[in-house]
Each structure stands twice: as structure tokens, then as C-alpha cells.
Amino acid sequence: MNELGENRELALLKREREIRRAIRLGKTDPAYFVETFCRIEDRDAEGVIAPFILWLAQREALLAFCGNRLTAVLKARQLGLTWLALCYAAMRMYYSDGYSVIALSRTEGEAKELVRRMGVIFANMGDLVCEGAPPKASASAGRVKKRLKLSSLEAELSGSPESTFRAMASTPSAGRSFTANLIILDEWAFQQYAREIWAAAFPVVNRPTGGQVIGISTMARGTLFEEVYTGNMGFAKLFLPWNADPTRDRAWCERTRRAIGEAVKREYPATVEEALSAIGGAFFPELDAAAHLAGPPDLINSRIYVSIDYGLDALAALWYAVDSEGNAVVYRELYRSGLIVSEAADAILGAGKGEKPFAVFAPPDLFNRNRDTGRSTADIFAQKGLPLTRTSNARVQGWLDAKEWLKVIERKEPHTGIVRPFARLRFASGATRELWRTMTAIRCSSSDPNDAATDPHELTHLPDSLRAFCAGRPLPARRA
């Protein structure tokens, strides 16, 4: 071998030793692994793909991921926490054969975006991972690159067995059929079916020998994420304020405030207290347990109504007993997901226990005819023996109607003379827990204070059903 060839071989051996040393260091130092091997998309960087150089707050978050089985991260917007969680998952997948990660997002589109980002991370690891071709051993060092196989909702890293990263949209059963080492819940507060998902997902990682959960989100009131972050559910809690990004200063914050107004406190909070207090006011501040919670109504002398809000994502049905004075009590609720139209009709009929409602109020969209079949949702309900009554879908006017029903007055009890708070529309205690939870949790829209927020979407279904009742102008029962 000539001198040039020897020098080249020595250079290759030196490079191999450096890589092996870096791999060993990365196994015990996650920050070193991320900064050495992980590249992410940075829209402000030349060429977009850039090394992931961690800020101090990101380093602290990474340490929290490594040191805790359950971690909840409350954060301001655009602080790279999703990228960080994916890099942490990539590290675990690389060093542990058969390591399984499940990531849950709000929609399938967002789930695909997570897989795409994981593909960016692995595809730019160079010395550690190759795409497509079978792995090849280096003759000088015996080091083997791992092979990446990527699809729209899954990334596989070769090993014995393979490590996998799966992303999926939030559905009630998401994660139930898998065994995972790590679950990542991205924008957790805004995921539909968060409670059902948690019930299904936690047993996946709740093993004596291991399993982790990382939940990342901005704050939304009335959600499971709020309960996790403010309660005592065993989570390590981390907060990253707007200035966790060292390039943001007071001038940046002031420019942002001028651009989006008070929403800056919601999107870019400086403290946990600000994040919890600036989510927007309660949409139904008039709700008061003393005035709005009641005992079971007199069904015999009442006129029965039902209201529904229906989609494949959720069926929200409510039963009302309206007395001869025009006062109403919600005495039953049905809140289920994943039902096709015929199943939804059967579920309402089954829950109704043979009662004959005077009317079943439903929004106008249920009367739209399917282009292929020529039938509407209302047609199928009617065929099942449950004819629907169309109500207005004017949101603001519907909410005004609801607020009139919920308005609290002082009323003297006829037998005792005691003055108590009272509302025309009340909720039967114990029978309407989900309705009460969502009504007290739903916030004002950030764009229109006269409308209710539509996100988190999980909070909207039962209030929308109640709005249909109030907009339907129900009649009082006939006097005995």
C-alpha cells in the first residue's frame, strides 16, 4: 500500500474511532447525542436543516424526559418541544432494539407530520442511519449503520427486533392495541377524546419494568391536560415561558402583544399563573351549583324533549322535562363516539326507555341529503322511529337563547317562603355530570366574545346539543 493509501486508511480508522466514541458518549449523555447527531428543520437557517443546538430550557426538558416516567410540559408557542421529544424518542430507538414509540396528535394530518419530522431526524444522522439499502458493516471497525424504513404513519429502525415509531390521530381507542415503551402526546390539551385516550394509553406503559409518557401542550381550561398539570397525578411538571427562546426579548414580546392583543398571554405566557388565567373567560359564568343543579324532575306532569348534536366523532343527546310553567330540567345525557347514524338512533331509543318525546331537536346539517344516497341523517332517524325537528344553527343567537334559560333569579319557595337562587333551565345532579363538566369548562371564543370557543372540540358537543334545545323554543306542559 502506498503512503497515500496508508494515510487514507489511518484517517478512516481515526474517523471510525471518533464515531464509536461519540456513540458511547451519546448513550450516557442525551444532550450530547441530540447536539451531535440530530438535525432538525429551522426555517431561519440557511438550507433549512440545521443542528439542534439546545437552549438551557430545552436541556432541562430533556433531563426531565430522561429522569421521569410521566412528564407534562406546559409551554409557550414555538419552543421546539415537539422536535425535542422526537429526538429523545430517536435516541431511545437507536440504542434499544425493539423500542416502541407511539405518538398521538389531534388529526391524521398532524400524525403524518410527526412521522415526516422523525424521518428528517433519522435521514440526517449520516454515520448512524441509512435509508433504504440494507445495513453494511464497516471493515475497519465492525460498526453497523441502522436502516430506516419510512411510511406515512410509521418509521422502523433495523435491529433485532426492529424499533418502531407510530403516529396516529386521537381516537377513543388510540394506542389500546399496541405495547409501547414511550407515548408522546402532542398538543395534549387540544386532543379530542383526551380522557378516553388516557384510559386506553396509560395501561400500555404502566408496566413495573418501564414505560414512559411525555405530554406536551399549551394550556386549555377544562381539559385533562389542565387536571394533569394542576393536580396530583404523578407527573413531573415543566413550564417553558415565552423567553425560553433566548432570541426573544421584551421588544419582541411587545411587538407580539401589539399584533395579537391579549391573546399573547394565552399563546406566549410568562408564568404558569398567566397560562392558567389567560385562556379566555368562562362562556357561562352564570352557572352556579346552587341555582342550576336540581333533583330528578316530575316526568309524569312534564313535556319531554330531546336534543342532539351528532357526528361520527360524537353523539351528544340530552333529555329535558319541561313543566307547566315552562321550566326545564335536563335529566339524562348520552355521550358516545364512533356511532354510525343507525347506531346513534338505536342508542337514543335505548337510553329513552320507551319515553315518547314531544320533539327531538337537531341542527340543520342533519337534514342535508347525501349526494350519493339522496338520504339525510334525519331520514334515517325517522325510519328508526325518531323524527327530528330542525332548529336554527345561528350560533350567537342560540347561545343568547341558552343564557336566557340559564339566567339566575331570586325566587321565594311557595311552602317555606325561603328565597333561593333559581334558573329556568337546571341539570339533574348525578345524571348530567358530563354536561355540567363541559358547560363549566367551555370558554369564550378568542375571536368573538359572543360565541363559544370550538377548541378543545371535545368540550363543544353537549353544549351544542343544549343550544339546539334552547333555540327550538320548547312549549310548557299542559296544566293538570
CSV table of C-alpha atoms in Angstrom, one decimal:
chain,number,residue,atom,x,y,z
A,1,MET,CA,0.0,0.0,0.0
A,2,ASN,CA,1.4,3.4,-0.9
A,3,GLU,CA,1.7,6.3,1.5
A,4,LEU,CA,-1.4,8.0,0.2
A,5,GLY,CA,-3.4,4.8,0.7
A,6,GLU,CA,-2.0,4.4,4.2
A,7,ASN,CA,-2.9,7.9,5.2
A,8,ARG,CA,-6.4,7.5,3.9
A,9,GLU,CA,-6.8,4.2,5.9
A,10,LEU,CA,-5.4,5.9,9.0
A,11,ALA,CA,-7.9,8.8,8.5
A,12,LEU,CA,-10.7,6.3,8.1
A,13,LEU,CA,-9.7,4.5,11.3
A,14,LYS,CA,-9.5,7.7,13.2
A,15,ARG,CA,-12.9,8.7,12.0
A,16,GLU,CA,-14.3,5.4,13.0
A,17,ARG,CA,-12.8,5.7,16.5
A,18,GLU,CA,-14.3,9.2,16.8
A,19,ILE,CA,-17.7,8.0,15.8
A,20,ARG,CA,-17.6,5.0,18.1
A,21,ARG,CA,-16.6,7.3,20.9
A,22,ALA,CA,-19.4,9.7,20.1
A,23,ILE,CA,-21.9,6.8,20.1
A,24,ARG,CA,-20.7,5.8,23.5
A,25,LEU,CA,-21.0,9.3,24.8
A,26,GLY,CA,-24.4,9.8,23.3
A,27,LYS,CA,-25.7,6.7,25.2
A,28,THR,CA,-25.0,8.3,28.6
A,29,ASP,CA,-25.4,12.0,27.6
A,30,PRO,CA,-28.7,12.7,25.8
A,31,ALA,CA,-27.8,16.4,25.2
A,32,TYR,CA,-24.6,15.3,23.6
A,33,PHE,CA,-26.5,12.8,21.4
A,34,VAL,CA,-29.0,15.4,20.3
A,35,GLU,CA,-26.5,18.1,19.5
A,36,THR,CA,-24.1,15.7,17.8
A,37,PHE,CA,-26.4,13.5,15.8
A,38,CYS,CA,-29.8,15.3,15.5
A,39,ARG,CA,-30.6,17.8,12.8
A,40,ILE,CA,-34.0,19.5,12.6
A,41,GLU,CA,-35.8,21.9,10.4
A,42,ASP,CA,-35.1,25.6,11.2
A,43,ARG,CA,-36.9,28.0,8.8
A,44,ASP,CA,-34.4,30.7,9.7
A,45,ALA,CA,-31.3,28.6,9.0
A,46,GLU,CA,-29.6,28.5,5.7
A,47,GLY,CA,-30.6,25.3,3.9
A,48,VAL,CA,-33.5,24.8,6.5
A,49,ILE,CA,-31.8,21.6,8.0
A,50,ALA,CA,-29.7,22.6,11.0
A,51,PRO,CA,-28.0,21.0,14.0
A,52,PHE,CA,-30.2,21.0,17.1
A,53,ILE,CA,-28.3,23.3,19.5
A,54,LEU,CA,-30.1,23.2,22.7
A,55,TRP,CA,-31.2,26.2,24.7
A,56,LEU,CA,-30.9,25.9,28.5
A,57,ALA,CA,-34.7,25.3,28.9
A,58,GLN,CA,-34.6,22.6,26.3
A,59,ARG,CA,-31.7,20.9,28.1
A,60,GLU,CA,-33.8,21.0,31.3
A,61,ALA,CA,-36.7,19.5,29.4
A,62,LEU,CA,-34.5,16.7,28.0
A,63,LEU,CA,-33.3,15.9,31.5
A,64,ALA,CA,-36.9,15.7,32.7
A,65,PHE,CA,-37.7,13.3,29.8
A,66,CYS,CA,-34.8,11.1,30.9
A,67,GLY,CA,-35.5,11.1,34.6
A,68,ASN,CA,-39.3,10.6,34.8
A,69,ARG,CA,-41.8,8.1,33.7
A,70,LEU,CA,-44.5,10.7,33.4
A,71,THR,CA,-43.7,14.2,32.3
A,72,ALA,CA,-46.2,17.1,31.5
A,73,VAL,CA,-44.8,20.1,29.7
A,74,LEU,CA,-46.8,23.3,29.7
A,75,LYS,CA,-45.2,25.7,27.2
A,76,ALA,CA,-45.5,28.9,25.2
A,77,ARG,CA,-45.7,28.5,21.4
A,78,GLN,CA,-42.9,27.6,19.1
A,79,LEU,CA,-40.2,26.4,21.6
A,80,GLY,CA,-39.1,23.3,19.7
A,81,LEU,CA,-40.5,20.9,22.3
A,82,THR,CA,-42.1,18.5,19.7
A,83,TRP,CA,-38.7,18.3,17.9
A,84,LEU,CA,-37.1,17.7,21.3
A,85,ALA,CA,-39.5,14.8,22.2
A,86,LEU,CA,-38.9,13.3,18.8
A,87,CYS,CA,-35.1,13.5,19.1
A,88,TYR,CA,-35.4,11.8,22.6
A,89,ALA,CA,-37.5,9.1,21.0
A,90,ALA,CA,-35.0,8.7,18.2
A,91,MET,CA,-32.2,8.3,20.7
A,92,ARG,CA,-34.1,5.6,22.6
A,93,MET,CA,-34.9,3.8,19.3
A,94,TYR,CA,-31.3,3.8,18.2
A,95,TYR,CA,-29.8,2.4,21.4
A,96,SER,CA,-32.5,-0.1,22.3
A,97,ASP,CA,-33.5,-2.7,19.8
A,98,GLY,CA,-37.3,-3.3,19.8
A,99,TYR,CA,-38.0,0.1,21.3
A,100,SER,CA,-41.6,1.1,20.5
A,101,VAL,CA,-42.9,4.7,20.4
A,102,ILE,CA,-46.5,5.8,19.9
A,103,ALA,CA,-47.2,9.5,19.2
A,104,LEU,CA,-50.7,10.8,19.4
A,105,SER,CA,-51.8,14.0,17.6
A,106,ARG,CA,-55.1,15.9,17.1
A,107,THR,CA,-55.6,14.8,13.4
A,108,GLU,CA,-54.2,12.3,11.0
A,109,GLY,CA,-52.5,15.1,9.1
A,110,GLU,CA,-50.6,16.1,12.2
A,111,ALA,CA,-49.7,12.5,12.9
A,112,LYS,CA,-48.2,12.2,9.4
A,113,GLU,CA,-46.3,15.4,10.1
A,114,LEU,CA,-44.7,13.8,13.2
A,115,VAL,CA,-43.6,10.8,11.1
A,116,ARG,CA,-42.2,13.2,8.5
A,117,ARG,CA,-40.2,15.0,11.2
A,118,MET,CA,-38.9,11.7,12.5
A,119,GLY,CA,-37.8,10.9,9.0
A,120,VAL,CA,-35.9,14.2,8.8
A,121,ILE,CA,-34.1,13.4,12.1
A,122,PHE,CA,-33.1,9.9,11.1
A,123,ALA,CA,-32.2,10.8,7.5
A,124,ASN,CA,-29.7,13.4,8.6
A,125,MET,CA,-27.9,11.2,11.2
A,126,GLY,CA,-25.4,10.2,8.5
A,127,ASP,CA,-23.0,8.0,10.3
A,128,LEU,CA,-25.7,6.2,12.3
A,129,VAL,CA,-28.6,5.6,10.0
A,130,CYS,CA,-29.1,4.9,6.3
A,131,GLU,CA,-32.3,4.9,4.3
A,132,GLY,CA,-33.5,2.1,2.0
A,133,ALA,CA,-30.4,-0.1,1.4
A,134,PRO,CA,-29.6,-3.0,3.8
A,135,PRO,CA,-27.1,-2.1,6.6
A,136,LYS,CA,-23.5,-2.7,5.8
A,137,ALA,CA,-20.7,-3.3,8.3
A,138,SER,CA,-17.5,-1.3,8.2
A,139,ALA,CA,-14.5,-3.5,7.6
A,140,SER,CA,-12.3,-1.3,9.8
A,141,ALA,CA,-14.5,-1.0,12.8
A,142,GLY,CA,-17.2,-3.6,12.5
A,143,ARG,CA,-19.7,-0.8,13.1
A,144,VAL,CA,-23.2,-1.3,11.5
A,145,LYS,CA,-25.4,1.5,10.4
A,146,LYS,CA,-29.1,1.0,11.2
A,147,ARG,CA,-31.5,1.1,8.4
A,148,LEU,CA,-34.6,3.3,8.2
A,149,LYS,CA,-37.8,2.3,6.7
A,150,LEU,CA,-40.4,5.1,6.5
A,151,SER,CA,-44.1,5.1,5.7
A,152,SER,CA,-46.8,7.8,6.1
A,153,LEU,CA,-47.6,6.8,9.7
A,154,GLU,CA,-44.7,4.7,10.8
A,155,ALA,CA,-40.9,4.7,11.0
A,156,GLU,CA,-38.9,1.5,11.5
A,157,LEU,CA,-35.3,1.3,12.6
A,158,SER,CA,-33.5,-2.0,11.9
A,159,GLY,CA,-32.4,-4.1,14.9
A,160,SER,CA,-33.2,-7.4,16.5
A,161,PRO,CA,-36.1,-6.8,16.8
A,162,GLU,CA,-36.8,-3.5,14.9
A,163,SER,CA,-37.6,-0.3,16.8
A,164,THR,CA,-40.8,1.4,15.7
A,165,PHE,CA,-42.3,4.9,15.8
A,166,ARG,CA,-46.0,5.0,15.1
A,167,ALA,CA,-48.1,8.2,14.9
A,168,MET,CA,-51.9,8.2,14.9
A,169,ALA,CA,-54.8,10.6,15.3
A,170,SER,CA,-56.6,10.8,18.6
A,171,THR,CA,-59.5,8.4,18.8
A,172,PRO,CA,-61.0,6.8,21.9
A,173,SER,CA,-59.1,3.5,21.3
A,174,ALA,CA,-55.9,5.0,20.1
A,175,GLY,CA,-52.9,3.1,21.5
A,176,ARG,CA,-55.1,0.4,23.0
A,177,SER,CA,-53.9,-2.4,20.7
A,178,PHE,CA,-50.1,-1.6,21.0
A,179,THR,CA,-47.4,-2.2,23.5
A,180,ALA,CA,-45.1,0.8,23.8
A,181,ASN,CA,-42.1,1.9,25.7
A,182,LEU,CA,-42.9,5.6,25.2
A,183,ILE,CA,-46.1,7.5,24.4
A,184,ILE,CA,-45.8,11.1,23.2
A,185,LEU,CA,-49.0,13.2,23.4
A,186,ASP,CA,-48.5,16.3,21.3
A,187,GLU,CA,-50.7,19.4,22.0
A,188,TRP,CA,-52.4,17.2,24.6
A,189,ALA,CA,-54.9,19.8,25.7
A,190,PHE,CA,-56.4,20.0,22.3
A,191,GLN,CA,-56.8,16.3,21.5
A,192,GLN,CA,-60.3,15.0,21.0
A,193,TYR,CA,-61.2,12.2,23.4
A,194,ALA,CA,-58.3,13.0,25.7
A,195,ARG,CA,-59.9,11.2,28.7
A,196,GLU,CA,-60.7,8.0,26.7
A,197,ILE,CA,-57.2,8.1,25.2
A,198,TRP,CA,-55.6,8.4,28.5
A,199,ALA,CA,-57.6,5.5,29.9
A,200,ALA,CA,-56.6,3.4,26.9
A,201,ALA,CA,-53.0,4.6,26.6
A,202,PHE,CA,-51.8,4.5,30.2
A,203,PRO,CA,-52.0,0.7,30.7
A,204,VAL,CA,-49.8,0.4,27.6
A,205,VAL,CA,-46.8,1.9,29.5
A,206,ASN,CA,-48.0,1.0,33.0
A,207,ARG,CA,-45.6,-1.9,33.5
A,208,PRO,CA,-43.5,-2.5,36.6
A,209,THR,CA,-40.3,-2.6,34.4
A,210,GLY,CA,-40.8,0.6,32.5
A,211,GLY,CA,-42.7,2.7,30.1
A,212,GLN,CA,-42.9,6.5,29.7
A,213,VAL,CA,-45.4,9.2,28.9
A,214,ILE,CA,-44.5,12.7,27.6
A,215,GLY,CA,-47.4,15.1,27.3
A,216,ILE,CA,-46.7,18.5,25.7
A,217,SER,CA,-49.2,21.3,25.2
A,218,THR,CA,-50.1,24.9,25.6
A,219,MET,CA,-52.9,25.3,28.1
A,220,ALA,CA,-56.7,24.9,27.6
A,221,ARG,CA,-59.0,25.1,30.5
A,222,GLY,CA,-61.4,22.4,31.4
A,223,THR,CA,-59.2,19.7,29.8
A,224,LEU,CA,-57.5,16.6,31.1
A,225,PHE,CA,-54.2,18.3,30.5
A,226,GLU,CA,-55.2,21.1,32.9
A,227,GLU,CA,-56.1,18.4,35.5
A,228,VAL,CA,-52.7,16.6,34.9
A,229,TYR,CA,-50.7,19.8,35.2
A,230,THR,CA,-52.5,21.3,38.2
A,231,GLY,CA,-53.4,18.1,40.0
A,232,ASN,CA,-51.5,15.3,41.7
A,233,MET,CA,-51.5,12.5,39.1
A,234,GLY,CA,-47.8,11.5,39.4
A,235,PHE,CA,-46.5,13.7,36.6
A,236,ALA,CA,-43.3,15.7,36.7
A,237,LYS,CA,-44.3,19.1,35.6
A,238,LEU,CA,-42.2,21.5,33.5
A,239,PHE,CA,-43.1,25.1,32.3
A,240,LEU,CA,-41.3,26.8,29.4
A,241,PRO,CA,-42.2,30.6,29.2
A,242,TRP,CA,-42.1,32.7,26.0
A,243,ASN,CA,-38.5,33.8,26.8
A,244,ALA,CA,-37.2,30.2,27.0
A,245,ASP,CA,-36.0,31.1,23.4
A,246,PRO,CA,-33.0,33.3,24.2
A,247,THR,CA,-33.6,35.3,20.9
A,248,ARG,CA,-36.8,36.6,22.3
A,249,ASP,CA,-36.6,39.9,24.2
A,250,ARG,CA,-39.0,42.4,25.7
A,251,ALA,CA,-39.2,44.2,22.3
A,252,TRP,CA,-40.2,41.0,20.6
A,253,CYS,CA,-42.9,40.4,23.3
A,254,GLU,CA,-44.2,43.9,22.9
A,255,ARG,CA,-44.4,43.6,19.1
A,256,THR,CA,-46.3,40.3,19.5
A,257,ARG,CA,-48.7,41.9,22.0
A,258,ARG,CA,-49.5,44.6,19.6
A,259,ALA,CA,-50.1,42.1,16.8
A,260,ILE,CA,-52.4,39.7,18.7
A,261,GLY,CA,-53.6,41.6,21.8
A,262,GLU,CA,-54.4,39.9,25.0
A,263,ALA,CA,-54.1,36.5,23.3
A,264,VAL,CA,-50.3,37.0,23.9
A,265,LYS,CA,-50.9,35.8,27.5
A,266,ARG,CA,-52.5,32.6,26.2
A,267,GLU,CA,-50.1,31.8,23.4
A,268,TYR,CA,-46.9,33.2,25.0
A,269,PRO,CA,-47.3,33.1,28.8
A,270,ALA,CA,-44.5,34.3,31.1
A,271,THR,CA,-45.6,32.3,34.1
A,272,VAL,CA,-47.8,29.3,34.9
A,273,GLU,CA,-50.3,31.6,36.6
A,274,GLU,CA,-50.6,33.6,33.4
A,275,ALA,CA,-51.0,30.5,31.3
A,276,LEU,CA,-53.9,29.3,33.6
A,277,SER,CA,-55.6,32.7,33.9
A,278,ALA,CA,-55.4,34.0,30.4
A,279,ILE,CA,-57.2,31.2,28.5
A,280,GLY,CA,-60.3,33.3,27.9
A,281,GLY,CA,-63.3,33.8,30.2
A,282,ALA,CA,-65.8,31.1,31.0
A,283,PHE,CA,-68.5,31.3,28.4
A,284,PHE,CA,-71.2,30.5,31.0
A,285,PRO,CA,-70.1,32.5,34.1
A,286,GLU,CA,-73.7,32.4,35.3
A,287,LEU,CA,-73.5,28.7,36.1
A,288,ASP,CA,-74.0,28.2,39.8
A,289,ALA,CA,-74.5,24.8,41.5
A,290,ALA,CA,-76.9,26.3,44.0
A,291,ALA,CA,-79.1,27.6,41.2
A,292,HIS,CA,-78.6,25.1,38.4
A,293,LEU,CA,-78.3,21.7,40.0
A,294,ALA,CA,-81.6,20.1,40.8
A,295,GLY,CA,-83.1,16.8,41.9
A,296,PRO,CA,-84.9,14.4,39.5
A,297,PRO,CA,-87.9,16.1,37.7
A,298,ASP,CA,-91.6,15.0,37.7
A,299,LEU,CA,-91.8,13.2,34.4
A,300,ILE,CA,-95.5,12.4,34.6
A,301,ASN,CA,-96.6,16.0,34.6
A,302,SER,CA,-93.9,17.2,32.2
A,303,ARG,CA,-93.5,17.5,28.5
A,304,ILE,CA,-90.4,15.5,27.4
A,305,TYR,CA,-87.9,16.9,24.8
A,306,VAL,CA,-84.7,15.5,23.4
A,307,SER,CA,-81.9,17.5,21.7
A,308,ILE,CA,-79.0,16.0,19.8
A,309,ASP,CA,-75.7,17.0,18.3
A,310,TYR,CA,-74.4,14.3,16.1
A,311,GLY,CA,-71.3,13.4,14.1
A,312,LEU,CA,-69.2,10.3,13.8
A,313,ASP,CA,-66.8,11.8,16.3
A,314,ALA,CA,-69.6,12.2,18.9
A,315,LEU,CA,-73.3,11.7,19.7
A,316,ALA,CA,-74.4,14.2,22.3
A,317,ALA,CA,-78.1,13.6,23.3
A,318,LEU,CA,-79.9,15.3,26.2
A,319,TRP,CA,-83.4,14.7,27.7
A,320,TYR,CA,-85.5,17.5,29.2
A,321,ALA,CA,-88.6,17.6,31.4
A,322,VAL,CA,-90.4,20.9,30.8
A,323,ASP,CA,-93.1,21.7,33.5
A,324,SER,CA,-96.3,23.7,33.1
A,325,GLU,CA,-94.6,26.9,34.0
A,326,GLY,CA,-92.0,26.5,31.2
A,327,ASN,CA,-89.1,25.5,33.5
A,328,ALA,CA,-86.9,22.6,32.4
A,329,VAL,CA,-84.6,20.1,34.0
A,330,VAL,CA,-82.0,18.1,32.0
A,331,TYR,CA,-82.4,14.7,33.5
A,332,ARG,CA,-80.4,12.3,31.2
A,333,GLU,CA,-77.4,12.5,28.9
A,334,LEU,CA,-75.9,10.2,26.3
A,335,TYR,CA,-72.4,11.0,25.1
A,336,ARG,CA,-70.8,8.4,22.8
A,337,SER,CA,-68.4,8.3,19.9
A,338,GLY,CA,-67.9,6.2,16.8
A,339,LEU,CA,-71.6,5.5,16.1
A,340,ILE,CA,-72.9,5.4,12.6
A,341,VAL,CA,-76.3,7.0,12.1
A,342,SER,CA,-78.4,3.9,12.6
A,343,GLU,CA,-76.4,3.0,15.7
A,344,ALA,CA,-76.9,6.6,17.1
A,345,ALA,CA,-80.6,6.4,16.6
A,346,ASP,CA,-80.7,3.0,18.3
A,347,ALA,CA,-78.6,4.3,21.2
A,348,ILE,CA,-81.0,7.2,21.8
A,349,LEU,CA,-84.1,4.9,21.6
A,350,GLY,CA,-82.4,2.5,24.0
A,351,ALA,CA,-81.5,5.2,26.5
A,352,GLY,CA,-85.0,6.7,26.3
A,353,LYS,CA,-86.5,3.7,27.9
A,354,GLY,CA,-89.7,3.8,25.9
A,355,GLU,CA,-90.4,7.5,26.6
A,356,LYS,CA,-92.1,9.4,23.8
A,357,PRO,CA,-90.6,12.9,23.4
A,358,PHE,CA,-92.7,15.7,22.2
A,359,ALA,CA,-89.9,16.7,19.8
A,360,VAL,CA,-86.2,15.8,19.1
A,361,PHE,CA,-84.4,19.0,18.3
A,362,ALA,CA,-81.5,18.7,15.9
A,363,PRO,CA,-79.3,21.2,13.9
A,364,PRO,CA,-79.9,21.9,10.2
A,365,ASP,CA,-76.9,20.0,8.9
A,366,LEU,CA,-78.5,16.6,9.9
A,367,PHE,CA,-81.2,17.4,7.2
A,368,ASN,CA,-78.7,17.7,4.4
A,369,ARG,CA,-79.1,14.9,1.8
A,370,ASN,CA,-76.2,12.7,0.9
A,371,ARG,CA,-75.1,13.3,-2.7
A,372,ASP,CA,-74.8,9.5,-3.4
A,373,THR,CA,-77.8,8.1,-1.5
A,374,GLY,CA,-80.2,11.0,-1.6
A,375,ARG,CA,-81.0,10.4,2.1
A,376,SER,CA,-80.2,12.6,5.1
A,377,THR,CA,-79.3,11.7,8.6
A,378,ALA,CA,-82.8,12.9,9.6
A,379,ASP,CA,-84.3,10.4,7.1
A,380,ILE,CA,-82.5,7.5,8.8
A,381,PHE,CA,-83.5,8.7,12.3
A,382,ALA,CA,-87.1,9.0,11.1
A,383,GLN,CA,-87.0,5.5,9.6
A,384,LYS,CA,-85.9,4.3,13.1
A,385,GLY,CA,-89.0,5.9,14.6
A,386,LEU,CA,-87.2,9.0,15.8
A,387,PRO,CA,-88.3,12.0,13.7
A,388,LEU,CA,-86.2,15.1,14.1
A,389,THR,CA,-87.2,18.8,14.5
A,390,ARG,CA,-85.0,21.2,12.7
A,391,THR,CA,-83.7,24.1,14.8
A,392,SER,CA,-81.6,27.2,13.9
A,393,ASN,CA,-77.9,26.9,13.7
A,394,ALA,CA,-77.3,30.6,14.3
A,395,ARG,CA,-74.6,30.2,17.0
A,396,VAL,CA,-74.6,33.6,18.7
A,397,GLN,CA,-78.4,33.8,18.8
A,398,GLY,CA,-78.6,30.2,20.1
A,399,TRP,CA,-76.1,31.0,22.9
A,400,LEU,CA,-78.2,34.1,23.8
A,401,ASP,CA,-81.3,31.8,24.0
A,402,ALA,CA,-79.3,29.5,26.3
A,403,LYS,CA,-78.2,32.3,28.5
A,404,GLU,CA,-81.8,33.4,28.9
A,405,TRP,CA,-82.7,30.0,30.1
A,406,LEU,CA,-79.7,29.9,32.4
A,407,LYS,CA,-80.2,33.3,33.9
A,408,VAL,CA,-80.3,33.2,37.7
A,409,ILE,CA,-83.2,34.9,39.6
A,410,GLU,CA,-84.2,35.0,43.2
A,411,ARG,CA,-87.3,33.0,43.8
A,412,LYS,CA,-89.3,32.5,47.0
A,413,GLU,CA,-90.2,28.9,47.7
A,414,PRO,CA,-94.0,28.6,47.9
A,415,HIS,CA,-94.1,26.3,51.0
A,416,THR,CA,-91.3,27.7,53.1
A,417,GLY,CA,-91.0,31.3,52.0
A,418,ILE,CA,-87.2,31.0,51.7
A,419,VAL,CA,-85.7,33.0,48.9
A,420,ARG,CA,-83.3,30.9,46.8
A,421,PRO,CA,-81.4,31.3,43.5
A,422,PHE,CA,-83.3,29.7,40.6
A,423,ALA,CA,-82.9,29.3,36.9
A,424,ARG,CA,-85.5,28.2,34.3
A,425,LEU,CA,-83.1,25.5,33.0
A,426,ARG,CA,-81.4,23.2,35.5
A,427,PHE,CA,-79.4,20.0,35.5
A,428,ALA,CA,-80.3,16.9,37.5
A,429,SER,CA,-77.5,16.2,39.9
A,430,GLY,CA,-75.6,13.0,39.2
A,431,ALA,CA,-77.3,12.3,35.9
A,432,THR,CA,-75.7,15.1,33.9
A,433,ARG,CA,-72.0,15.0,35.0
A,434,GLU,CA,-70.5,15.4,31.5
A,435,LEU,CA,-72.9,18.2,30.6
A,436,TRP,CA,-72.0,20.1,33.8
A,437,ARG,CA,-68.3,19.5,33.2
A,438,THR,CA,-68.3,20.7,29.6
A,439,MET,CA,-70.7,23.7,30.3
A,440,THR,CA,-68.5,25.0,33.1
A,441,ALA,CA,-65.3,24.4,31.2
A,442,ILE,CA,-66.1,25.8,27.8
A,443,ARG,CA,-64.5,29.2,27.2
A,444,CYS,CA,-65.3,32.3,25.1
A,445,SER,CA,-64.0,32.4,21.6
A,446,SER,CA,-60.8,34.4,21.2
A,447,SER,CA,-62.2,36.0,18.0
A,448,ASP,CA,-65.8,36.6,19.2
A,449,PRO,CA,-66.8,37.1,22.9
A,450,ASN,CA,-70.4,36.4,21.9
A,451,ASP,CA,-69.5,32.9,20.7
A,452,ALA,CA,-68.2,29.8,22.5
A,453,ALA,CA,-64.7,28.5,21.7
A,454,THR,CA,-64.7,25.5,19.3
A,455,ASP,CA,-61.3,24.2,20.6
A,456,PRO,CA,-60.8,21.9,22.5
A,457,HIS,CA,-63.5,20.3,20.4
A,458,GLU,CA,-64.3,17.7,23.0
A,459,LEU,CA,-66.0,20.4,25.1
A,460,THR,CA,-68.4,21.5,22.4
A,461,HIS,CA,-70.7,18.6,21.7
A,462,LEU,CA,-73.0,18.6,24.8
A,463,PRO,CA,-73.2,22.4,24.9
A,464,ASP,CA,-74.1,22.4,21.2
A,465,SER,CA,-76.9,19.9,21.9
A,466,LEU,CA,-78.2,22.1,24.7
A,467,ARG,CA,-78.1,25.1,22.4
A,468,ALA,CA,-80.4,23.2,19.9
A,469,PHE,CA,-83.0,22.8,22.7
A,470,CYS,CA,-82.9,26.4,23.7
A,471,ALA,CA,-83.2,27.5,20.0
A,472,GLY,CA,-86.1,25.1,19.5
A,473,ARG,CA,-88.5,27.2,21.6
A,474,PRO,CA,-89.9,24.2,23.6
A,475,LEU,CA,-93.5,24.5,24.9
A,476,PRO,CA,-94.5,24.1,28.5
A,477,ALA,CA,-96.5,21.1,29.6
A,478,ARG,CA,-100.3,21.4,29.8
A,479,ARG,CA,-101.6,22.2,33.3
A,480,ALA,CA,-103.2,19.3,35.1
